[in-house]
Amino acid sequence: MAEFSASSVITQQRVIIPNKHGEKLVGSLHETGSREIVILCHGFISNKEDTTMVNLAVALEKEGITAFRFDFSGNGESEGSFEYGNYSKEAEDLRTVVEHFNAANRVTTTVLGHSKGGDVVLLYASMYHDICSVVNLSGRYNLTRGIKEMLGEDFMEKINKDGFIEKMNKAGTMKYRVTKASMMDRLNTNMHEACLNIDKKCRVLTVHGSNDNAIPVEDATEFSKIISNHELQIIGGADHGYSLHQAELAVVVLRFIKSVLQECKDK
Ligand SMILES: *[C@@H]1O[C@H](CO)[C@@H](O)[C@H](O)[C@H]1NC(C)=O
Ligand SMILES: *[C@@H]1O[C@H](CO)[C@@H](O)[C@H](O)[C@H]1NC(C)=O
Ligand SMILES: *[C@@H]1O[C@H](CO)[C@@H](O)[C@H](O)[C@H]1NC(C)=O
């Protein structure tokens, strides 16, 4: 496997886009001059500097494809309050970003999201039908799962009693706060229903690591059944963050994005 690094010289522009609530979203534009643009969305408790986001943006740029990675509101450098759930707010942030580039006469050909961002890009595609392809990296199918592992068996009792749960880290300081509204938003976000509303013409790539301990690979096949234009790629041995598989991930994602590019241009 060839060496893969994000340290090559690249032209990155800092772009600030206010969302519908007046909060400033901060992003990095890897400008190649292409009219087509790919937007990269980070996951839960993450930001645009995530290794996968940076490496994929660099890989796209090397292929002459402009990439934009940004922080959702309440994350990284962007303004606003952190949300455990509120998937639709993140989809709205993404809407603001797409509209920003539309206004500059650019074409967003692919929205790519990792983990929670994977669900956000799928929600986006179910709400707005102006995207011709979606990449779902290790997103979750069933959002009612995986909560007690993080917050304890009695999370619902706690949140009903106090109105929130504070997740502590090992040092005993608060890592993040889950409000009841945000929890209910997660529990009420139905990815199955959302995906039924994705345009039949929209191509979807799902990538998942076979060694993902955060979100198991098992349900990754669920959606192939209901999304007509769906492709599934399992990366053998990869974990949730693709920590040892950045190069393999880039190969799979680039192949897909390049294959849809021409179709998207023609639309
Ligand atoms: C999601 O998981 C919950 C809990 O395991 C289960 O009751 C529910 O049927 C699942 N929903 C779907 C759509 O698979
Ligand atoms: C999600 O965020 C929006 C915008 O800040 C807010 O109006 C809404 O109440 C939030 N929803 C939940 C469930 O917290
Ligand atoms: C997104 O990826 C996850 C993890 O591989 C998978 O469980 C889910 O079914 C995928 N969703 C869709 C709509 O492909």
Coordinates of C-alpha atoms and ligand atoms in Angstrom, one line a residue:
M1 CA 0.0 0.0 0.0
A2 CA 1.4 3.4 -1.0
E3 CA 2.1 6.1 1.5
F4 CA -0.9 8.4 1.9
S5 CA -0.6 11.7 3.6
A6 CA -2.5 15.0 3.9
S7 CA 0.6 17.0 4.1
S8 CA 0.9 17.9 0.4
V9 CA 0.7 21.6 -0.5
I10 CA -2.9 22.5 -1.1
T11 CA -4.8 25.7 -1.6
Q12 CA -7.4 25.9 1.1
Q13 CA -9.7 28.8 1.6
R14 CA -11.5 29.6 4.8
V15 CA -15.1 30.1 4.0
I16 CA -17.7 31.4 6.5
I17 CA -21.4 30.9 5.7
P18 CA -24.2 32.0 8.1
N19 CA -26.9 29.4 8.5
K20 CA -30.7 30.1 8.8
H21 CA -30.3 30.9 12.5
G22 CA -27.6 33.5 11.9
E23 CA -24.9 31.2 13.2
K24 CA -21.6 31.3 11.3
L25 CA -20.6 28.0 9.8
V26 CA -16.8 27.7 9.2
G27 CA -15.4 25.6 6.4
S28 CA -12.3 24.9 4.4
L29 CA -12.6 25.0 0.6
H30 CA -10.1 22.8 -1.3
E31 CA -10.4 24.8 -4.6
T32 CA -9.3 23.2 -7.9
G33 CA -11.4 25.5 -10.1
S34 CA -13.8 22.7 -11.0
R35 CA -17.4 23.7 -11.3
E36 CA -18.4 20.5 -9.5
I37 CA -18.0 20.3 -5.8
V38 CA -18.1 17.6 -3.2
I39 CA -19.2 18.5 0.4
L40 CA -17.9 16.5 3.3
C41 CA -19.8 16.2 6.6
H42 CA -18.1 15.1 9.9
G43 CA -19.7 12.9 12.5
F44 CA -20.7 13.1 16.2
I45 CA -18.3 15.1 18.5
S46 CA -16.0 15.7 15.6
N47 CA -15.2 18.5 13.2
K48 CA -13.9 19.3 9.7
E49 CA -10.3 18.6 10.9
D50 CA -11.1 14.9 11.3
T51 CA -8.4 12.8 9.6
T52 CA -10.9 11.2 7.2
M53 CA -12.4 14.5 6.2
V54 CA -9.0 16.1 5.5
N55 CA -7.6 13.0 3.7
L56 CA -10.7 12.7 1.5
A57 CA -10.6 16.4 0.6
V58 CA -7.0 16.1 -0.3
A59 CA -7.6 13.0 -2.4
L60 CA -10.4 14.7 -4.3
E61 CA -8.3 17.8 -4.8
K62 CA -5.6 15.7 -6.3
E63 CA -8.1 14.4 -8.9
G64 CA -9.0 18.0 -9.7
I65 CA -12.4 17.9 -7.9
T66 CA -13.1 20.8 -5.5
A67 CA -14.0 19.7 -2.0
F68 CA -15.5 21.6 0.9
R69 CA -15.4 20.4 4.5
F70 CA -17.1 22.3 7.2
D71 CA -18.2 22.3 10.9
F72 CA -21.8 21.8 11.7
S73 CA -23.3 24.5 14.1
G74 CA -22.2 23.8 17.6
N75 CA -19.1 21.9 16.5
G76 CA -15.5 22.9 15.7
E77 CA -15.2 26.6 14.9
S78 CA -18.8 27.0 13.9
E79 CA -21.2 29.0 16.1
G80 CA -24.3 27.6 17.9
S81 CA -24.9 25.1 20.6
F82 CA -23.8 21.5 20.4
E83 CA -26.7 19.0 19.8
Y84 CA -26.7 15.3 20.5
G85 CA -29.6 14.8 18.1
N86 CA -31.3 17.4 15.9
Y87 CA -30.4 15.7 12.7
S88 CA -32.6 18.0 10.7
K89 CA -30.8 21.0 12.0
E90 CA -27.6 19.6 10.6
A91 CA -29.4 18.8 7.3
E92 CA -30.4 22.5 7.3
D93 CA -26.8 23.6 7.8
L94 CA -25.9 21.4 4.8
R95 CA -28.7 23.1 2.8
T96 CA -27.3 26.5 3.6
V97 CA -23.9 25.3 2.3
V98 CA -25.3 23.8 -0.9
E99 CA -27.3 27.0 -1.6
H100 CA -24.2 29.1 -1.0
F101 CA -22.3 27.2 -3.7
N102 CA -25.4 27.1 -6.0
A103 CA -25.5 30.9 -5.8
A104 CA -21.9 30.9 -7.0
N105 CA -22.9 28.8 -10.0
R106 CA -21.2 25.7 -8.7
V107 CA -22.8 22.2 -8.8
T108 CA -22.8 20.0 -5.7
T109 CA -22.5 16.5 -7.2
T110 CA -22.0 14.5 -4.0
V111 CA -22.6 15.0 -0.3
L112 CA -20.5 12.7 1.8
G113 CA -21.0 12.1 5.6
H114 CA -19.2 10.1 8.2
S115 CA -21.1 8.4 11.1
K116 CA -23.8 10.9 12.2
G117 CA -22.9 12.9 9.1
G118 CA -23.8 9.8 7.0
D119 CA -27.4 10.0 8.4
V120 CA -27.4 13.7 7.8
V121 CA -26.5 13.4 4.1
L122 CA -29.2 10.7 3.6
L123 CA -31.8 12.9 5.4
Y124 CA -30.7 15.8 3.1
A125 CA -31.2 13.7 0.0
S126 CA -34.6 12.6 1.3
M127 CA -35.6 16.3 1.8
Y128 CA -34.0 18.0 -1.2
H129 CA -33.8 16.3 -4.5
D130 CA -31.1 18.3 -6.0
I131 CA -28.1 16.0 -5.3
C132 CA -27.1 13.3 -7.7
S133 CA -25.1 11.1 -5.3
V134 CA -24.6 10.5 -1.6
V135 CA -21.8 8.7 0.3
N136 CA -22.7 7.2 3.6
L137 CA -19.5 6.3 5.6
S138 CA -20.4 4.2 8.6
G139 CA -23.7 5.9 9.3
R140 CA -26.3 4.2 11.5
Y141 CA -29.4 2.6 10.2
N142 CA -31.4 2.2 13.5
L143 CA -31.0 5.3 15.6
T144 CA -32.7 3.8 18.6
R145 CA -29.7 1.5 19.0
G146 CA -26.3 2.2 20.5
I147 CA -27.6 4.6 23.1
K148 CA -27.4 2.6 26.3
E149 CA -23.9 1.5 25.4
M150 CA -22.9 5.2 25.6
L151 CA -25.3 6.6 28.3
G152 CA -26.2 3.6 30.4
E153 CA -29.2 1.2 30.5
D154 CA -31.4 3.7 32.4
F155 CA -30.8 6.7 30.1
M156 CA -34.5 7.2 29.5
E157 CA -35.4 7.3 33.2
K158 CA -32.5 9.7 33.9
I159 CA -33.4 12.1 31.1
N160 CA -37.1 12.0 32.1
K161 CA -36.1 12.9 35.7
D162 CA -33.5 15.6 35.1
G163 CA -34.3 16.7 31.6
F164 CA -30.7 16.0 30.4
I165 CA -27.8 13.6 30.8
E166 CA -24.2 14.7 31.1
K167 CA -21.7 12.3 29.5
M168 CA -18.4 12.4 31.5
N169 CA -15.0 11.5 30.2
K170 CA -12.4 9.6 32.2
A171 CA -11.0 12.7 33.8
G172 CA -14.4 13.4 35.3
T173 CA -15.2 16.5 33.2
M174 CA -18.2 16.8 31.0
K175 CA -17.8 15.5 27.5
Y176 CA -21.2 16.5 26.2
R177 CA -24.7 17.2 27.3
V178 CA -27.8 15.4 25.9
T179 CA -31.0 17.3 26.4
K180 CA -34.3 15.5 26.4
A181 CA -35.4 17.3 23.2
S182 CA -32.2 16.2 21.4
M183 CA -32.7 12.6 22.6
M184 CA -36.3 12.6 21.4
D185 CA -35.1 14.0 18.1
R186 CA -32.7 11.1 17.7
L187 CA -35.3 8.5 18.7
N188 CA -37.8 9.9 16.3
T189 CA -35.5 10.1 13.4
N190 CA -36.5 7.3 11.1
M191 CA -33.8 6.6 8.6
H192 CA -35.8 3.9 6.9
E193 CA -38.7 6.3 6.1
A194 CA -36.2 9.0 5.1
C195 CA -34.5 6.7 2.6
L196 CA -37.7 5.7 0.9
N197 CA -37.9 9.4 -0.1
I198 CA -34.6 9.5 -1.7
D199 CA -34.9 10.2 -5.4
K200 CA -34.6 7.0 -7.5
K201 CA -32.0 8.7 -9.7
C202 CA -29.8 9.6 -6.7
R203 CA -26.9 7.2 -6.4
V204 CA -25.9 6.1 -2.9
L205 CA -22.6 4.5 -1.8
T206 CA -22.4 3.0 1.7
V207 CA -19.0 2.2 3.1
H208 CA -18.5 0.3 6.4
G209 CA -15.5 -1.2 8.1
S210 CA -15.8 -4.8 9.1
N211 CA -14.1 -4.1 12.4
D212 CA -16.3 -1.2 13.4
N213 CA -17.0 -1.4 17.2
A214 CA -19.0 1.8 17.4
I215 CA -21.6 0.9 14.7
P216 CA -21.8 -2.8 13.8
V217 CA -21.4 -3.8 10.2
E218 CA -24.3 -6.2 10.3
D219 CA -27.1 -3.8 9.5
A220 CA -25.1 -2.2 6.7
T221 CA -26.9 -4.4 4.2
E222 CA -30.4 -3.4 5.4
F223 CA -30.7 -0.4 3.1
S224 CA -29.4 -2.0 -0.1
K225 CA -32.9 -3.6 -0.1
I226 CA -34.9 -0.3 -0.2
I227 CA -32.6 2.1 -2.0
S228 CA -32.7 1.2 -5.7
N229 CA -29.5 2.9 -6.6
H230 CA -27.4 1.6 -3.8
E231 CA -23.8 0.3 -3.7
L232 CA -22.3 -1.3 -0.6
Q233 CA -18.5 -1.6 0.1
I234 CA -17.2 -3.3 3.2
I235 CA -13.6 -2.5 4.0
G236 CA -12.1 -5.5 5.6
G237 CA -10.5 -4.9 9.0
A238 CA -11.4 -1.2 9.1
D239 CA -12.7 0.4 12.3
H240 CA -15.2 3.2 12.7
G241 CA -12.7 5.9 12.0
Y242 CA -10.8 4.0 9.2
S243 CA -7.7 4.7 11.3
L244 CA -5.5 2.2 9.5
H245 CA -7.4 2.2 6.2
Q246 CA -7.4 5.8 5.0
A247 CA -5.9 5.0 1.6
E248 CA -8.3 2.1 0.9
L249 CA -11.2 4.3 1.8
A250 CA -10.0 7.1 -0.5
V251 CA -9.7 4.6 -3.4
V252 CA -13.3 3.4 -2.9
V253 CA -14.8 6.8 -2.5
L254 CA -12.9 8.4 -5.4
R255 CA -13.8 5.6 -7.7
F256 CA -17.5 6.2 -6.9
I257 CA -17.4 10.0 -7.1
K258 CA -15.5 9.9 -10.4
S259 CA -18.0 7.5 -11.8
V260 CA -21.0 9.7 -10.9
L261 CA -19.3 12.9 -11.9
Q262 CA -20.1 12.7 -15.6
E263 CA -23.8 11.7 -14.9
C264 CA -24.1 14.6 -12.6
K265 CA -22.6 17.0 -15.0
D266 CA -25.1 15.9 -17.6
K267 CA -28.1 16.5 -15.4
Ligands
LIG1 C1 -34.6 -0.7 15.8 O1 -34.1 -1.3 17.0 C2 -35.1 -1.5 17.9 C3 -34.4 -1.9 19.2 O2 -33.5 -3.0 19.0 C4 -36.2 -2.4 17.4 O3 -37.2 -2.6 18.4 C5 -36.7 -1.8 16.1 O4 -37.7 -2.7 15.6 C6 -35.7 -1.5 15.1 N1 -36.2 -0.8 14.0 C7 -36.0 -1.1 12.7 C8 -36.6 -0.3 11.7 O5 -35.2 -2.1 12.4
LIG2 C1 -33.2 21.8 16.5 O1 -32.6 23.1 16.2 C2 -33.5 24.1 15.8 C3 -32.7 25.3 15.4 O2 -31.8 25.7 16.5 C4 -34.5 24.4 16.9 O3 -35.4 25.4 16.5 C5 -35.2 23.1 17.3 O4 -36.1 23.3 18.4 C6 -34.2 22.0 17.6 N1 -35.0 20.8 17.8 C7 -34.8 20.0 18.8 C8 -35.6 18.7 18.8 O5 -34.0 20.2 19.7
LIG3 C1 -25.4 3.8 6.0 O1 -24.4 3.0 6.4 C2 -24.7 2.3 7.6 C3 -23.4 1.6 8.0 O2 -22.8 0.9 7.0 C4 -25.7 1.3 7.4 O3 -26.1 0.6 8.5 C5 -26.9 2.0 6.8 O4 -27.9 1.0 6.4 C6 -26.5 2.8 5.6 N1 -27.7 3.6 5.2 C7 -28.1 3.6 3.9 C8 -29.3 4.3 3.7 O5 -27.5 3.0 3.1

